């Protein structure tokens, strides 16, 4: 079934967005593949500050996602892979939504906008790191045209992280 994607707007995160992200993500379902529990507010304060720096320095970041009524519903965007393991040195695209906004096409719409912004910024390719079992995120990667390229052993979990790739210059997977 092909349905129209919802209207979504992306903006550089503000200080206030840290509070909104904290509230939206304080849900065990949302955090199932992100440590299982909500992070403290200071984590989102540091994250939004880091994203403002990324936007200023790189021209992209994890943007705050707003719905058609300008409500904060989550984030999407890209940043350099922040871990010492996995696809070091690469640009990762990602998304996280409040539970009430799942299944409505917001992540796909926002991720497509992110890919356009990354192309405009001259980013040649992106990865998406997804934990096994996170079928919602795997589905978004597929809608973006990404394909599973490799896996990386997770340093803290008994599983391999899935690495999806997309070549932005030629519009296909690597």
Tab-separated table of C-alpha atoms in Angstrom:
chain	number	residue	atom	x	y	z
A	1	UNK	CA	0.000	0.000	0.000
A	2	UNK	CA	1.445	3.368	-1.032
A	3	UNK	CA	0.091	6.204	1.032
A	4	UNK	CA	1.138	9.822	0.995
A	5	UNK	CA	3.794	10.627	3.547
A	6	UNK	CA	2.921	13.173	6.221
A	7	UNK	CA	4.214	16.723	6.270
A	8	UNK	CA	7.308	16.946	8.426
A	9	UNK	CA	9.652	19.841	9.103
A	10	UNK	CA	13.245	19.631	10.322
A	11	UNK	CA	15.075	22.280	12.331
A	12	UNK	CA	18.342	22.571	14.214
A	13	UNK	CA	17.621	21.500	17.812
A	14	UNK	CA	17.107	24.194	20.422
A	15	UNK	CA	17.749	24.072	24.167
A	16	UNK	CA	13.997	23.534	24.644
A	17	UNK	CA	14.101	20.527	22.324
A	18	UNK	CA	16.243	18.672	24.866
A	19	UNK	CA	13.272	18.775	27.254
A	20	UNK	CA	10.866	17.682	24.500
A	21	UNK	CA	13.132	14.785	23.449
A	22	UNK	CA	13.487	13.697	27.086
A	23	UNK	CA	9.702	13.664	27.491
A	24	UNK	CA	9.027	11.896	24.166
A	25	UNK	CA	11.637	9.207	24.679
A	26	UNK	CA	10.715	8.447	28.306
A	27	UNK	CA	8.967	5.288	27.143
A	28	UNK	CA	10.271	1.705	27.343
A	29	UNK	CA	8.938	0.939	23.845
A	30	UNK	CA	10.823	3.891	22.345
A	31	UNK	CA	13.999	2.971	24.205
A	32	UNK	CA	13.851	-0.793	23.557
A	33	UNK	CA	16.769	-0.636	21.100
A	34	UNK	CA	18.514	2.324	22.782
A	35	UNK	CA	19.517	0.935	26.146
A	36	UNK	CA	16.041	-0.016	27.332
A	37	UNK	CA	15.404	2.968	29.546
A	38	UNK	CA	15.151	6.708	29.297
A	39	UNK	CA	18.270	8.827	29.501
A	40	UNK	CA	18.594	11.675	31.972
A	41	UNK	CA	17.753	15.193	30.768
A	42	UNK	CA	21.431	16.227	30.733
A	43	UNK	CA	22.085	13.573	28.046
A	44	UNK	CA	19.613	15.297	25.723
A	45	UNK	CA	20.994	18.717	26.664
A	46	UNK	CA	24.467	17.542	25.623
A	47	UNK	CA	23.071	15.860	22.496
A	48	UNK	CA	21.203	18.961	21.288
A	49	UNK	CA	24.294	21.135	21.942
A	50	UNK	CA	26.476	18.692	19.978
A	51	UNK	CA	23.960	18.716	17.116
A	52	UNK	CA	24.062	22.516	16.930
A	53	UNK	CA	27.862	22.264	16.612
A	54	UNK	CA	27.527	19.597	13.895
A	55	UNK	CA	25.128	21.800	11.951
A	56	UNK	CA	27.475	24.802	12.186
A	57	UNK	CA	30.589	22.797	11.275
A	58	UNK	CA	29.255	20.146	8.867
A	59	UNK	CA	25.994	21.560	7.524
A	60	UNK	CA	23.970	18.669	8.936
A	61	UNK	CA	23.015	17.163	12.282
A	62	UNK	CA	20.274	15.252	14.053
A	63	UNK	CA	17.442	17.706	13.448
A	64	UNK	CA	14.352	18.103	15.568
A	65	UNK	CA	11.367	16.668	13.722
A	66	UNK	CA	8.118	18.656	13.774
A	67	UNK	CA	4.720	17.484	12.569
A	68	UNK	CA	2.224	19.506	10.511
A	69	UNK	CA	1.113	21.315	13.697
A	70	UNK	CA	4.728	22.188	14.646
A	71	UNK	CA	4.775	19.707	17.552
A	72	UNK	CA	8.133	18.136	18.358
A	73	UNK	CA	7.770	14.446	17.531
A	74	UNK	CA	11.376	13.231	17.604
A	75	UNK	CA	14.592	13.647	15.662
A	76	UNK	CA	16.157	12.530	12.420
A	77	UNK	CA	19.285	13.467	10.589
A	78	UNK	CA	22.891	12.434	10.356
A	79	UNK	CA	26.111	12.747	12.259
A	80	UNK	CA	29.580	11.215	12.176
A	81	UNK	CA	29.414	7.710	13.682
A	82	UNK	CA	30.133	8.483	17.372
A	83	UNK	CA	31.494	5.118	18.559
A	84	UNK	CA	34.976	3.598	18.637
A	85	UNK	CA	33.607	0.445	16.994
A	86	UNK	CA	31.566	-0.063	13.846
A	87	UNK	CA	31.775	2.153	10.744
A	88	UNK	CA	34.327	4.617	12.149
A	89	UNK	CA	34.733	7.778	10.101
A	90	UNK	CA	31.416	7.366	8.288
A	91	UNK	CA	28.232	9.423	8.371
A	92	UNK	CA	25.294	7.699	10.044
A	93	UNK	CA	21.670	8.552	9.345
A	94	UNK	CA	19.238	7.913	12.172
A	95	UNK	CA	15.810	8.664	13.617
A	96	UNK	CA	13.835	8.314	16.824
A	97	UNK	CA	10.163	9.141	17.299
A	98	UNK	CA	7.819	9.428	20.224
A	99	UNK	CA	5.587	6.329	20.434
A	100	UNK	CA	2.406	8.222	19.446
A	101	UNK	CA	3.974	8.986	16.033
A	102	UNK	CA	4.984	5.466	15.008
A	103	UNK	CA	3.508	3.863	11.911
A	104	UNK	CA	2.428	7.118	10.275
A	105	UNK	CA	5.338	7.616	7.838
A	106	UNK	CA	7.097	10.407	9.743
A	107	UNK	CA	10.456	8.613	9.994
A	108	UNK	CA	10.490	7.814	6.282
A	109	UNK	CA	9.461	11.338	5.253
A	110	UNK	CA	12.057	12.945	7.527
A	111	UNK	CA	14.803	10.501	6.524
A	112	UNK	CA	14.161	11.221	2.829
A	113	UNK	CA	14.498	14.947	3.543
A	114	UNK	CA	17.711	14.167	5.429
A	115	UNK	CA	19.139	12.335	2.405
A	116	UNK	CA	18.400	15.345	0.187
A	117	UNK	CA	20.132	17.672	2.637
A	118	UNK	CA	23.132	15.335	2.849
A	119	UNK	CA	23.423	15.206	-0.941
A	120	UNK	CA	23.330	19.003	-1.014
A	121	UNK	CA	26.091	19.082	1.630
A	122	UNK	CA	28.249	16.832	-0.564
A	123	UNK	CA	28.096	13.704	1.610
A	124	UNK	CA	28.907	10.798	-0.735
A	125	UNK	CA	27.382	7.928	1.251
A	126	UNK	CA	25.663	7.073	4.516
A	127	UNK	CA	25.255	4.168	6.861
A	128	UNK	CA	22.438	3.269	9.213
A	129	UNK	CA	23.314	1.115	12.214
A	130	UNK	CA	20.360	-0.955	13.438
A	131	UNK	CA	20.078	-3.503	16.198
A	132	UNK	CA	18.747	-6.938	15.227
A	133	UNK	CA	15.028	-7.180	15.890
A	134	UNK	CA	14.363	-3.480	15.272
A	135	UNK	CA	12.084	-4.239	12.337
A	136	UNK	CA	10.605	-0.727	12.228
A	137	UNK	CA	14.023	0.811	11.580
A	138	UNK	CA	14.966	-1.933	9.132
A	139	UNK	CA	11.765	-1.111	7.209
A	140	UNK	CA	12.736	2.580	7.035
A	141	UNK	CA	16.194	1.692	5.688
A	142	UNK	CA	14.542	-0.407	2.971
A	143	UNK	CA	12.170	2.451	2.035
A	144	UNK	CA	15.241	4.670	1.636
A	145	UNK	CA	16.832	2.180	-0.745
A	146	UNK	CA	19.490	1.051	1.735
A	147	UNK	CA	20.684	-2.529	1.872
A	148	UNK	CA	22.368	-4.562	4.565
A	149	UNK	CA	26.080	-4.385	3.746
A	150	UNK	CA	27.835	-5.815	6.800
A	151	UNK	CA	27.605	-6.469	10.504
A	152	UNK	CA	29.779	-5.344	13.401
A	153	UNK	CA	30.164	-7.157	16.729
A	154	UNK	CA	28.488	-5.053	19.411
A	155	UNK	CA	30.964	-4.374	22.234
A	156	UNK	CA	28.391	-4.572	25.047
A	157	UNK	CA	25.649	-6.849	23.725
A	158	UNK	CA	25.692	-10.477	22.579
A	159	UNK	CA	24.700	-9.546	19.023
A	160	UNK	CA	26.041	-8.072	15.830
A	161	UNK	CA	24.857	-4.603	14.819
A	162	UNK	CA	23.450	-4.392	11.284
A	163	UNK	CA	25.061	-1.834	8.968
A	164	UNK	CA	22.936	-0.635	6.047
A	165	UNK	CA	24.552	1.523	3.333
A	166	UNK	CA	23.484	3.925	0.605
A	167	UNK	CA	25.613	5.639	-2.058
A	168	UNK	CA	24.198	9.181	-2.279
A	169	UNK	CA	26.183	10.180	-5.366
A	170	UNK	CA	24.867	7.380	-7.551
A	171	UNK	CA	21.597	6.727	-5.730
A	172	UNK	CA	22.263	3.105	-4.886
A	173	UNK	CA	23.708	0.889	-2.210
A	174	UNK	CA	27.453	0.381	-2.066
